[in-house]
Amino acid sequence: MKLYKNYPVPSDRMGLLWTLSGIKDLVLVEFGPEGTTRYLLESLKYFGEEANAKIFTTMMDEDVVIMGNAERLRKTLVEVDEMYSPEYIFVVESSVGAVIGMDIEGLCREFQQSVKAKLLSVKGGGLSGIWTTGVEEALSMLAEIAEEKISEKENYNILGCCADELNHKAEADAITAMMEKAFALKVNCILSASASIEDCKKMGKSALNVVLRKEALPAAQTLEKKFGTPYVYGRPYGLDGTQSWLEEMEEKLGREGNWKAVNVEMEALRSLILQLKQKIEHGAVRKLVISGHSETVKGLTAFASLELGLPVLYLKSAWSAPKEEAAVTEEEYRHLLEESGTFVLVDGLHSRLADEKRRIQTAHPILEGITVPQPGLMGIKGAAYIVRKLIDL
Amino acid sequence: MRLKRLSEIQSSKDIFGDCSAISCGVFCPTFGVSVCAPLIQDGAVLIVGTPECTWYAKNSSIYHAIDPGWDRFYCCAMEEQDITFGENGAIIKAICDIAAESDIHCIFLASTCVPEIIGDDLEAIAKAGEKLSGIPVLPVRIAHYDHKCNEFGVAVSRTLESLGSLMEAQPKQPKTVNLLGRNFHSAVDGSLRDTELVKLLQTHGIAIQRILPDRCSTSELKKAPSVALNIVTNEVGRELAYYMEKHFGIPYVLFEPSFDLDYIRAGYDKLQKCLGISMEQELCGRKREAKAAIHNGRRLLQGKSFINGGRPPDAFEAAEFLAEMGMKPLLIHAYRLCENSSKRIEKILQRGWNPYVNYVANPEGAAALTEELAPDIYIGHGDAERLIDRGIKQIEMLLPPGKLGYEAIVYAVSALTGVGRREFI
């Protein structure tokens, strides 16, 4: 058992539910006490989101906990099936269900004959993994839904754009704008920020899958195996980062991008970076502290250190996985904030310790008076936003 | 229609949604601890449970606590081996680590569903932790599957009760009172300090020593038993009142939010008697105002239909009050039966009304019904735009936290009739 002063690391179940909640027409039934479902809906609110999926709980009381009575689950499934006629019902185990040993898979098999929808069971109850495992499982389950085998490949999917990441929809906007400009390609399905069950089914129709996080790789591999769709894994941070990301797209798509359209923005960013470098030479910007999801940290660190030449110190995010090594302690972070020339790209809890001029928020939580509207940090526009903030320091 | 009619409601179990599936659910009891315990400003909170339960509890302390105390809110997140082999001293170690912070003078130790199911002995852990750390450790047992702790209000009550162990016997100061219990629904809309009750007491030389739960220190809590009387201003304060009567001999008076003229009068009578004051003149005036409001309300609201959304006070009491003003109840969103609910239900039925009853935490269950019933007024949370589109007037809350006594009636009627907003009715 571990003691946490900040957030504990969210469980696999939480990641799974946050991810599935984005899918329209998806019906999800939790076999558990009421409170966690309410909390799930509340947490989405704090992420600046609302559930697109229909989310239900069976409730669980002492009858279930002591006697193991699953009748409530059967009734709930039958009613939800009748009311919404969904194609799939995701049946999710709770921690209480897992501890008392309810066999959710067996129950789904047993109740399958009572409902028209296909029951997909999710075991575990959040006792064995961290949230990213759940994100991966949810994305993989959704990829399995893809079924339409159409030879015409006319669009692309974004995989791994989920509610656990701050501003994830703005990041998707940045990607879709670039893909449109560079390749005149429209997005089909943004998994899971903006997708329906129908979109998931049509994922095989796409020419390419853009994978934003490693948790989406198994989903991409499933789609590659099923439909032969290639994928590009990575995030476009910074000027060079975005350029090489677009080059990889070209390679996978087998055609040249419209660099003329993209270059105008790239040139503007290049001159902004030159301006910033002068400030860095004069000591106005000395170091960056970065925290957030691992791939955000990785991408931003590469941009800052390789392209801008700024030293980067890593700070453990308020709820990042415990395995990550923290380069600076909380105390050191506070000291760094007192030094001139320090700029931070950090999560919400750490953001509140820095004044607005010297911070960009990279991860949840969204806090009133702290979190400000900002564009996605990926792509050329995202990089320009970061550079401008640094110039203004 | 699966929903029961009011006449069929015999117990809390009869109150359910239009389907078995709950579309939202009530707040977990950890929420109650998260909003209440951090108000003790030199206290820390330690929640023990799965990563999910502790994460959400911490999150609630950030988003919902009035005095968030983020940095005093800790989590012990269980891993699989803790569930299989028990906590193995980890909680006691956590208590000692927290206590090492110099400004922490007590620790609330709250358990959730899983430690309760596997049988971690919270009381024993608290005692051992207290011995080793040298500061009081207050166990608060909360498990959401337990029928006795099925919502966050119960957790607030248990957190409050745990404060009793921090208190010490004091010489009694005449003409001082504590107010025990507070409504955490939309707490920003008013404070107990602004209520009719407090203003009247203060006019008559009665000092309010402590409002619990509210911001205070452990040393202030220690002195809480110096009062002549405790006033229970919300049901969540009852257990602490019983505790303080038993351990410190402090009598209490129940004076909870109500629309019942007789209940309010009886409460004021007891207060006058216990405190040796007379507020008769003011009370007569206040009661007159409340009666006039009811009279006025009856004239304006007669025949209007309503759906009551289950906000405080008791949903059935509110419905009965509105029915007495000639309004027609179509649907009552309720959570459970309270001690006087049966009496209230009887009165509504006697008036010839037999509305549907829906479980308040399952709004989806009755969403379609709201449109079908097409009430004149909807009271409570709801899809404001949708209600407006259908010409249904909405009042978010009939009774905010800052209204207690006769003023509650005046406020509610004025909210319903839209005094100052003539277009409302």
Short mmCIF file of C-alpha atoms in Angstrom, two decimals, chain B residues 45-374:
data_model
loop_
_atom_site.label_atom_id
_atom_site.label_comp_id
_atom_site.label_asym_id
_atom_site.label_seq_id
_atom_site.Cartn_x
_atom_site.Cartn_y
_atom_site.Cartn_z
CA VAL B 45 -7.38 13.21 6.06
CA LEU B 46 -6.22 9.74 5.09
CA ILE B 47 -8.52 7.73 2.84
CA VAL B 48 -7.85 4.00 2.50
CA GLY B 49 -9.17 2.14 -0.50
CA THR B 50 -8.64 1.14 -4.10
CA PRO B 51 -6.78 3.60 -6.33
CA GLU B 52 -10.15 4.52 -7.87
CA CYS B 53 -11.92 5.31 -4.61
CA THR B 54 -8.99 7.24 -3.17
CA TRP B 55 -8.38 9.14 -6.44
CA TYR B 56 -11.97 10.33 -6.57
CA ALA B 57 -11.97 11.25 -2.89
CA LYS B 58 -8.84 13.35 -3.40
CA ASN B 59 -10.43 14.89 -6.48
CA SER B 60 -13.53 15.82 -4.46
CA SER B 61 -11.35 17.55 -1.88
CA ILE B 62 -9.90 19.64 -4.71
CA TYR B 63 -13.14 20.50 -6.44
CA HIS B 64 -15.82 20.51 -3.76
CA ALA B 65 -14.37 21.29 -0.36
CA ILE B 66 -14.99 24.87 0.67
CA ASP B 67 -11.63 24.91 2.41
CA PRO B 68 -9.91 22.37 0.20
CA GLY B 69 -6.89 21.56 2.33
CA TRP B 70 -5.41 19.80 -0.71
CA ASP B 71 -2.08 19.40 0.92
CA ARG B 72 -3.63 17.82 4.01
CA PHE B 73 -5.53 15.20 2.07
CA TYR B 74 -3.71 11.88 1.70
CA CYS B 75 -4.54 8.56 0.11
CA CYS B 76 -3.45 5.03 0.94
CA ALA B 77 -4.07 3.23 -2.32
CA MET B 78 -4.45 -0.53 -1.97
CA GLU B 79 -2.69 -2.89 -4.29
CA GLU B 80 -3.69 -6.49 -5.00
CA GLN B 81 -1.44 -7.94 -2.31
CA ASP B 82 -3.00 -5.62 0.30
CA ILE B 83 -6.36 -7.15 -0.53
CA THR B 84 -5.03 -10.68 -0.33
CA PHE B 85 -2.74 -10.35 2.69
CA GLY B 86 -4.10 -7.30 4.51
CA GLU B 87 -2.56 -3.89 4.98
CA ASN B 88 0.38 -5.25 7.01
CA GLY B 89 1.20 -2.09 8.96
CA ALA B 90 1.21 0.24 5.93
CA ILE B 91 -1.61 2.40 7.27
CA ILE B 92 0.10 2.90 10.63
CA LYS B 93 3.29 3.87 8.83
CA ALA B 94 1.30 6.33 6.71
CA ILE B 95 -0.25 7.82 9.86
CA CYS B 96 3.21 8.32 11.36
CA ASP B 97 4.53 9.90 8.14
CA ILE B 98 1.62 12.34 8.03
CA ALA B 99 1.93 13.13 11.73
CA ALA B 100 5.57 14.03 11.20
CA GLU B 101 4.31 17.21 9.52
CA SER B 102 4.46 19.67 12.39
CA ASP B 103 1.17 21.49 11.76
CA ILE B 104 -1.03 18.37 11.77
CA HIS B 105 -2.89 17.85 15.05
CA CYS B 106 -5.31 15.07 14.16
CA ILE B 107 -5.89 12.59 11.34
CA PHE B 108 -9.21 11.39 9.98
CA LEU B 109 -8.80 7.78 8.90
CA ALA B 110 -11.56 6.84 6.47
CA SER B 111 -12.06 3.37 5.05
CA THR B 112 -13.99 2.54 1.89
CA CYS B 113 -15.78 -0.53 0.48
CA VAL B 114 -12.84 -2.88 -0.10
CA PRO B 115 -11.05 -2.52 3.28
CA GLU B 116 -14.47 -2.88 4.91
CA ILE B 117 -15.20 -6.09 2.99
CA ILE B 118 -11.84 -7.69 3.70
CA GLY B 119 -12.20 -6.72 7.34
CA ASP B 120 -9.27 -4.42 8.07
CA ASP B 121 -9.79 -3.43 11.69
CA LEU B 122 -9.91 0.33 11.33
CA GLU B 123 -10.49 1.06 15.01
CA ALA B 124 -7.46 -1.02 16.06
CA ILE B 125 -5.31 0.57 13.36
CA ALA B 126 -6.42 4.03 14.50
CA LYS B 127 -5.57 3.23 18.13
CA ALA B 128 -2.14 1.87 17.24
CA GLY B 129 -1.50 4.79 14.89
CA GLU B 130 -2.50 7.24 17.60
CA LYS B 131 -0.13 5.62 20.08
CA LEU B 132 2.80 5.70 17.70
CA SER B 133 2.20 9.09 16.14
CA GLY B 134 1.16 10.87 19.32
CA ILE B 135 -1.79 12.65 17.71
CA PRO B 136 -5.48 11.70 17.69
CA VAL B 137 -6.55 9.41 14.85
CA LEU B 138 -10.29 9.46 14.15
CA PRO B 139 -11.65 6.38 12.36
CA VAL B 140 -14.57 7.01 9.99
CA ARG B 141 -16.07 3.86 8.52
CA ILE B 142 -17.74 4.29 5.18
CA ALA B 143 -18.72 1.62 2.70
CA HIS B 144 -21.12 2.36 -0.07
CA TYR B 145 -22.68 -1.09 -0.38
CA ASP B 146 -23.75 -0.89 3.26
CA HIS B 147 -27.43 0.06 3.62
CA LYS B 148 -26.53 2.11 6.66
CA CYS B 149 -24.07 4.28 4.75
CA ASN B 150 -25.62 4.70 1.36
CA GLU B 151 -24.92 8.33 0.66
CA PHE B 152 -22.50 11.11 1.45
CA GLY B 153 -24.73 12.67 4.14
CA VAL B 154 -24.18 9.63 6.33
CA ALA B 155 -20.44 10.07 5.89
CA VAL B 156 -20.71 13.73 6.94
CA SER B 157 -22.63 12.58 10.00
CA ARG B 158 -19.98 9.98 10.87
CA THR B 159 -17.14 12.46 10.34
CA LEU B 160 -18.90 14.90 12.64
CA GLU B 161 -19.48 12.24 15.26
CA SER B 162 -15.78 11.37 15.19
CA LEU B 163 -15.00 14.94 16.25
CA GLY B 164 -16.52 14.11 19.64
CA SER B 165 -13.35 12.28 20.67
CA LEU B 166 -11.35 15.51 20.27
CA MET B 167 -13.61 17.34 22.71
CA GLU B 168 -12.96 17.78 26.41
CA ALA B 169 -15.32 18.59 29.27
CA GLN B 170 -15.46 22.35 29.85
CA PRO B 171 -17.11 24.69 32.35
CA LYS B 172 -20.48 25.58 30.82
CA GLN B 173 -20.98 29.08 29.55
CA PRO B 174 -24.60 30.14 29.78
CA LYS B 175 -26.24 31.65 26.71
CA THR B 176 -23.90 29.94 24.26
CA VAL B 177 -24.82 27.38 21.65
CA ASN B 178 -23.27 25.23 18.94
CA LEU B 179 -25.01 24.65 15.65
CA LEU B 180 -24.55 21.06 14.55
CA GLY B 181 -25.17 20.02 10.96
CA ARG B 182 -24.99 21.82 7.71
CA ASN B 183 -26.48 21.35 4.30
CA PHE B 184 -23.72 20.74 1.75
CA HIS B 185 -26.06 21.05 -1.21
CA SER B 186 -24.94 24.18 -3.02
CA ALA B 187 -23.32 25.44 0.16
CA VAL B 188 -22.29 28.63 -1.57
CA ASP B 189 -25.87 29.89 -1.62
CA GLY B 190 -26.02 30.83 2.02
CA SER B 191 -24.61 30.26 5.44
CA LEU B 192 -26.18 29.22 8.70
CA ARG B 193 -24.81 32.49 10.11
CA ASP B 194 -27.29 34.41 7.95
CA THR B 195 -30.36 32.51 9.09
CA GLU B 196 -33.39 33.79 10.96
CA LEU B 197 -32.52 31.41 13.78
CA VAL B 198 -29.04 32.84 14.33
CA LYS B 199 -30.17 36.44 14.00
CA LEU B 200 -32.93 35.92 16.58
CA LEU B 201 -30.63 34.15 19.01
CA GLN B 202 -27.99 36.83 18.72
CA THR B 203 -30.57 39.57 19.29
CA HIS B 204 -31.37 37.86 22.57
CA GLY B 205 -27.79 37.67 23.74
CA ILE B 206 -27.08 34.11 22.69
CA ALA B 207 -23.60 33.58 21.30
CA ILE B 208 -22.90 31.01 18.59
CA GLN B 209 -19.75 29.28 19.67
CA ARG B 210 -19.17 26.72 16.94
CA ILE B 211 -20.86 25.74 13.74
CA LEU B 212 -19.95 22.18 12.86
CA PRO B 213 -18.87 21.32 10.30
CA ASP B 214 -17.12 24.58 9.55
CA ARG B 215 -13.60 25.93 9.55
CA CYS B 216 -11.99 25.50 12.96
CA SER B 217 -8.92 24.10 14.69
CA THR B 218 -8.58 21.09 16.98
CA SER B 219 -8.04 23.39 19.97
CA GLU B 220 -11.33 25.15 19.18
CA LEU B 221 -13.03 21.77 18.90
CA LYS B 222 -11.69 20.77 22.29
CA LYS B 223 -13.65 23.67 23.82
CA ALA B 224 -16.89 22.93 21.93
CA PRO B 225 -18.51 21.30 25.02
CA SER B 226 -18.51 24.63 26.87
CA VAL B 227 -21.93 25.57 25.51
CA ALA B 228 -25.27 25.50 27.28
CA LEU B 229 -27.04 23.90 24.34
CA ASN B 230 -26.49 22.23 20.99
CA ILE B 231 -28.91 23.00 18.18
CA VAL B 232 -29.13 20.37 15.45
CA THR B 233 -29.58 22.41 12.29
CA ASN B 234 -29.41 19.47 9.90
CA GLU B 235 -29.88 15.75 10.39
CA VAL B 236 -26.16 15.13 9.80
CA GLY B 237 -25.53 16.77 13.19
CA ARG B 238 -27.75 14.44 15.21
CA GLU B 239 -25.15 11.76 16.03
CA LEU B 240 -22.70 14.35 17.33
CA ALA B 241 -25.47 15.91 19.43
CA TYR B 242 -26.25 12.49 20.97
CA TYR B 243 -22.53 11.95 21.63
CA MET B 244 -22.12 15.34 23.31
CA GLU B 245 -25.19 14.79 25.45
CA LYS B 246 -23.92 11.40 26.55
CA HIS B 247 -20.33 12.43 27.25
CA PHE B 248 -20.61 16.07 28.28
CA GLY B 249 -24.23 16.39 29.43
CA ILE B 250 -25.08 19.00 26.84
CA PRO B 251 -28.75 18.99 25.91
CA TYR B 252 -29.80 19.47 22.31
CA VAL B 253 -32.77 20.76 20.37
CA LEU B 254 -33.66 19.58 16.88
CA PHE B 255 -34.22 22.57 14.64
CA GLU B 256 -33.79 21.29 11.13
CA PRO B 257 -34.98 22.89 7.88
CA SER B 258 -38.73 22.47 7.58
CA PHE B 259 -41.86 23.92 6.00
CA ASP B 260 -43.98 22.73 8.91
CA LEU B 261 -45.27 25.67 10.97
CA ASP B 262 -45.88 23.44 14.01
CA TYR B 263 -42.39 21.93 13.87
CA ILE B 264 -40.80 25.37 13.65
CA ARG B 265 -42.92 26.69 16.51
CA ALA B 266 -42.17 23.68 18.72
CA GLY B 267 -38.44 24.07 18.01
CA TYR B 268 -38.46 27.74 18.96
CA ASP B 269 -40.44 26.94 22.12
CA LYS B 270 -37.82 24.42 23.22
CA LEU B 271 -35.01 26.84 22.46
CA GLN B 272 -36.63 29.59 24.53
CA LYS B 273 -37.14 27.21 27.41
CA CYS B 274 -33.62 25.74 27.34
CA LEU B 275 -31.90 29.09 26.96
CA GLY B 276 -34.19 31.02 29.30
CA ILE B 277 -35.07 33.69 26.77
CA SER B 278 -38.26 35.01 25.28
CA MET B 279 -38.43 35.74 21.57
CA GLU B 280 -42.24 35.73 21.52
CA GLN B 281 -42.69 39.13 19.98
CA GLU B 282 -40.37 38.43 17.05
CA LEU B 283 -41.65 34.90 16.63
CA CYS B 284 -45.25 36.05 16.38
CA GLY B 285 -44.22 38.49 13.68
CA ARG B 286 -42.25 35.86 11.81
CA LYS B 287 -45.04 33.33 12.01
CA ARG B 288 -47.49 35.94 10.73
CA GLU B 289 -45.22 36.57 7.76
CA ALA B 290 -44.97 32.85 7.04
CA LYS B 291 -48.75 32.44 7.25
CA ALA B 292 -49.24 35.43 4.99
CA ALA B 293 -46.78 33.93 2.52
CA ILE B 294 -48.69 30.65 2.53
CA HIS B 295 -51.98 32.53 2.07
CA ASN B 296 -50.52 34.54 -0.79
CA GLY B 297 -48.95 31.45 -2.27
CA ARG B 298 -52.23 29.56 -2.13
CA ARG B 299 -53.93 32.35 -4.07
CA LEU B 300 -51.27 32.41 -6.78
CA LEU B 301 -50.30 28.76 -6.97
CA GLN B 302 -53.68 27.06 -6.68
CA GLY B 303 -54.03 24.45 -9.40
CA LYS B 304 -50.45 24.66 -10.63
CA SER B 305 -48.81 21.30 -11.12
CA PHE B 306 -45.26 20.48 -10.12
CA ILE B 307 -42.47 17.95 -10.13
CA ASN B 308 -40.29 18.04 -7.05
CA GLY B 309 -36.64 17.28 -7.63
CA GLY B 310 -35.65 15.89 -4.27
CA ARG B 311 -33.54 18.71 -2.89
CA PRO B 312 -33.74 19.50 0.88
CA PRO B 313 -35.82 19.34 2.96
CA ASP B 314 -37.33 15.87 2.75
CA ALA B 315 -38.91 15.51 -0.71
CA PHE B 316 -42.21 14.34 0.75
CA GLU B 317 -42.37 17.20 3.23
CA ALA B 318 -41.78 19.68 0.42
CA ALA B 319 -44.46 18.00 -1.70
CA GLU B 320 -46.92 18.04 1.16
CA PHE B 321 -46.25 21.75 1.75
CA LEU B 322 -46.89 22.53 -1.90
CA ALA B 323 -49.99 20.36 -1.98
CA GLU B 324 -51.33 22.29 0.99
CA MET B 325 -51.06 25.42 -1.11
CA GLY B 326 -53.34 23.84 -3.66
CA MET B 327 -50.63 22.63 -6.01
CA LYS B 328 -50.82 19.34 -7.80
CA PRO B 329 -47.87 16.93 -7.38
CA LEU B 330 -47.21 14.88 -10.52
CA LEU B 331 -43.87 13.32 -9.73
CA ILE B 332 -41.68 13.29 -6.64
CA HIS B 333 -37.98 12.55 -6.98
CA ALA B 334 -36.98 11.16 -3.60
CA TYR B 335 -33.97 9.40 -2.19
CA ARG B 336 -35.43 7.52 0.75
CA LEU B 337 -38.08 7.73 3.42
CA CYS B 338 -37.21 9.95 6.40
CA GLU B 339 -38.72 9.59 9.84
CA ASN B 340 -41.75 11.79 9.05
CA SER B 341 -42.16 10.81 5.40
CA SER B 342 -45.04 8.39 6.04
CA LYS B 343 -47.04 11.13 7.75
CA ARG B 344 -46.35 13.47 4.84
CA ILE B 345 -47.29 10.84 2.27
CA GLU B 346 -50.57 10.23 4.08
CA LYS B 347 -51.44 13.92 3.94
CA ILE B 348 -50.71 14.17 0.22
CA LEU B 349 -52.89 11.11 -0.45
CA GLN B 350 -55.68 12.58 1.69
CA ARG B 351 -55.71 15.56 -0.62
CA GLY B 352 -56.51 13.23 -3.47
CA TRP B 353 -53.10 13.23 -5.14
CA ASN B 354 -51.18 10.10 -6.02
CA PRO B 355 -48.05 11.18 -7.92
CA TYR B 356 -45.31 8.96 -9.31
CA VAL B 357 -42.18 8.54 -7.20
CA ASN B 358 -38.77 8.25 -8.84
CA TYR B 359 -35.36 7.59 -7.34
CA VAL B 360 -33.69 11.00 -7.29
CA ALA B 361 -30.28 9.75 -8.41
CA ASN B 362 -31.75 8.22 -11.54
CA PRO B 363 -32.97 11.25 -13.48
CA GLU B 364 -32.74 9.33 -16.76
CA GLY B 365 -35.39 7.03 -15.33
CA ALA B 366 -38.00 9.76 -15.43
CA ALA B 367 -36.72 12.12 -18.12
CA ALA B 368 -39.40 11.10 -20.61
CA LEU B 369 -42.05 11.25 -17.90
CA THR B 370 -41.26 14.90 -17.17
CA GLU B 371 -42.23 15.83 -20.70
CA GLU B 372 -45.28 13.61 -20.70
CA LEU B 373 -46.58 15.03 -17.42
CA ALA B 374 -45.78 18.61 -18.55
#
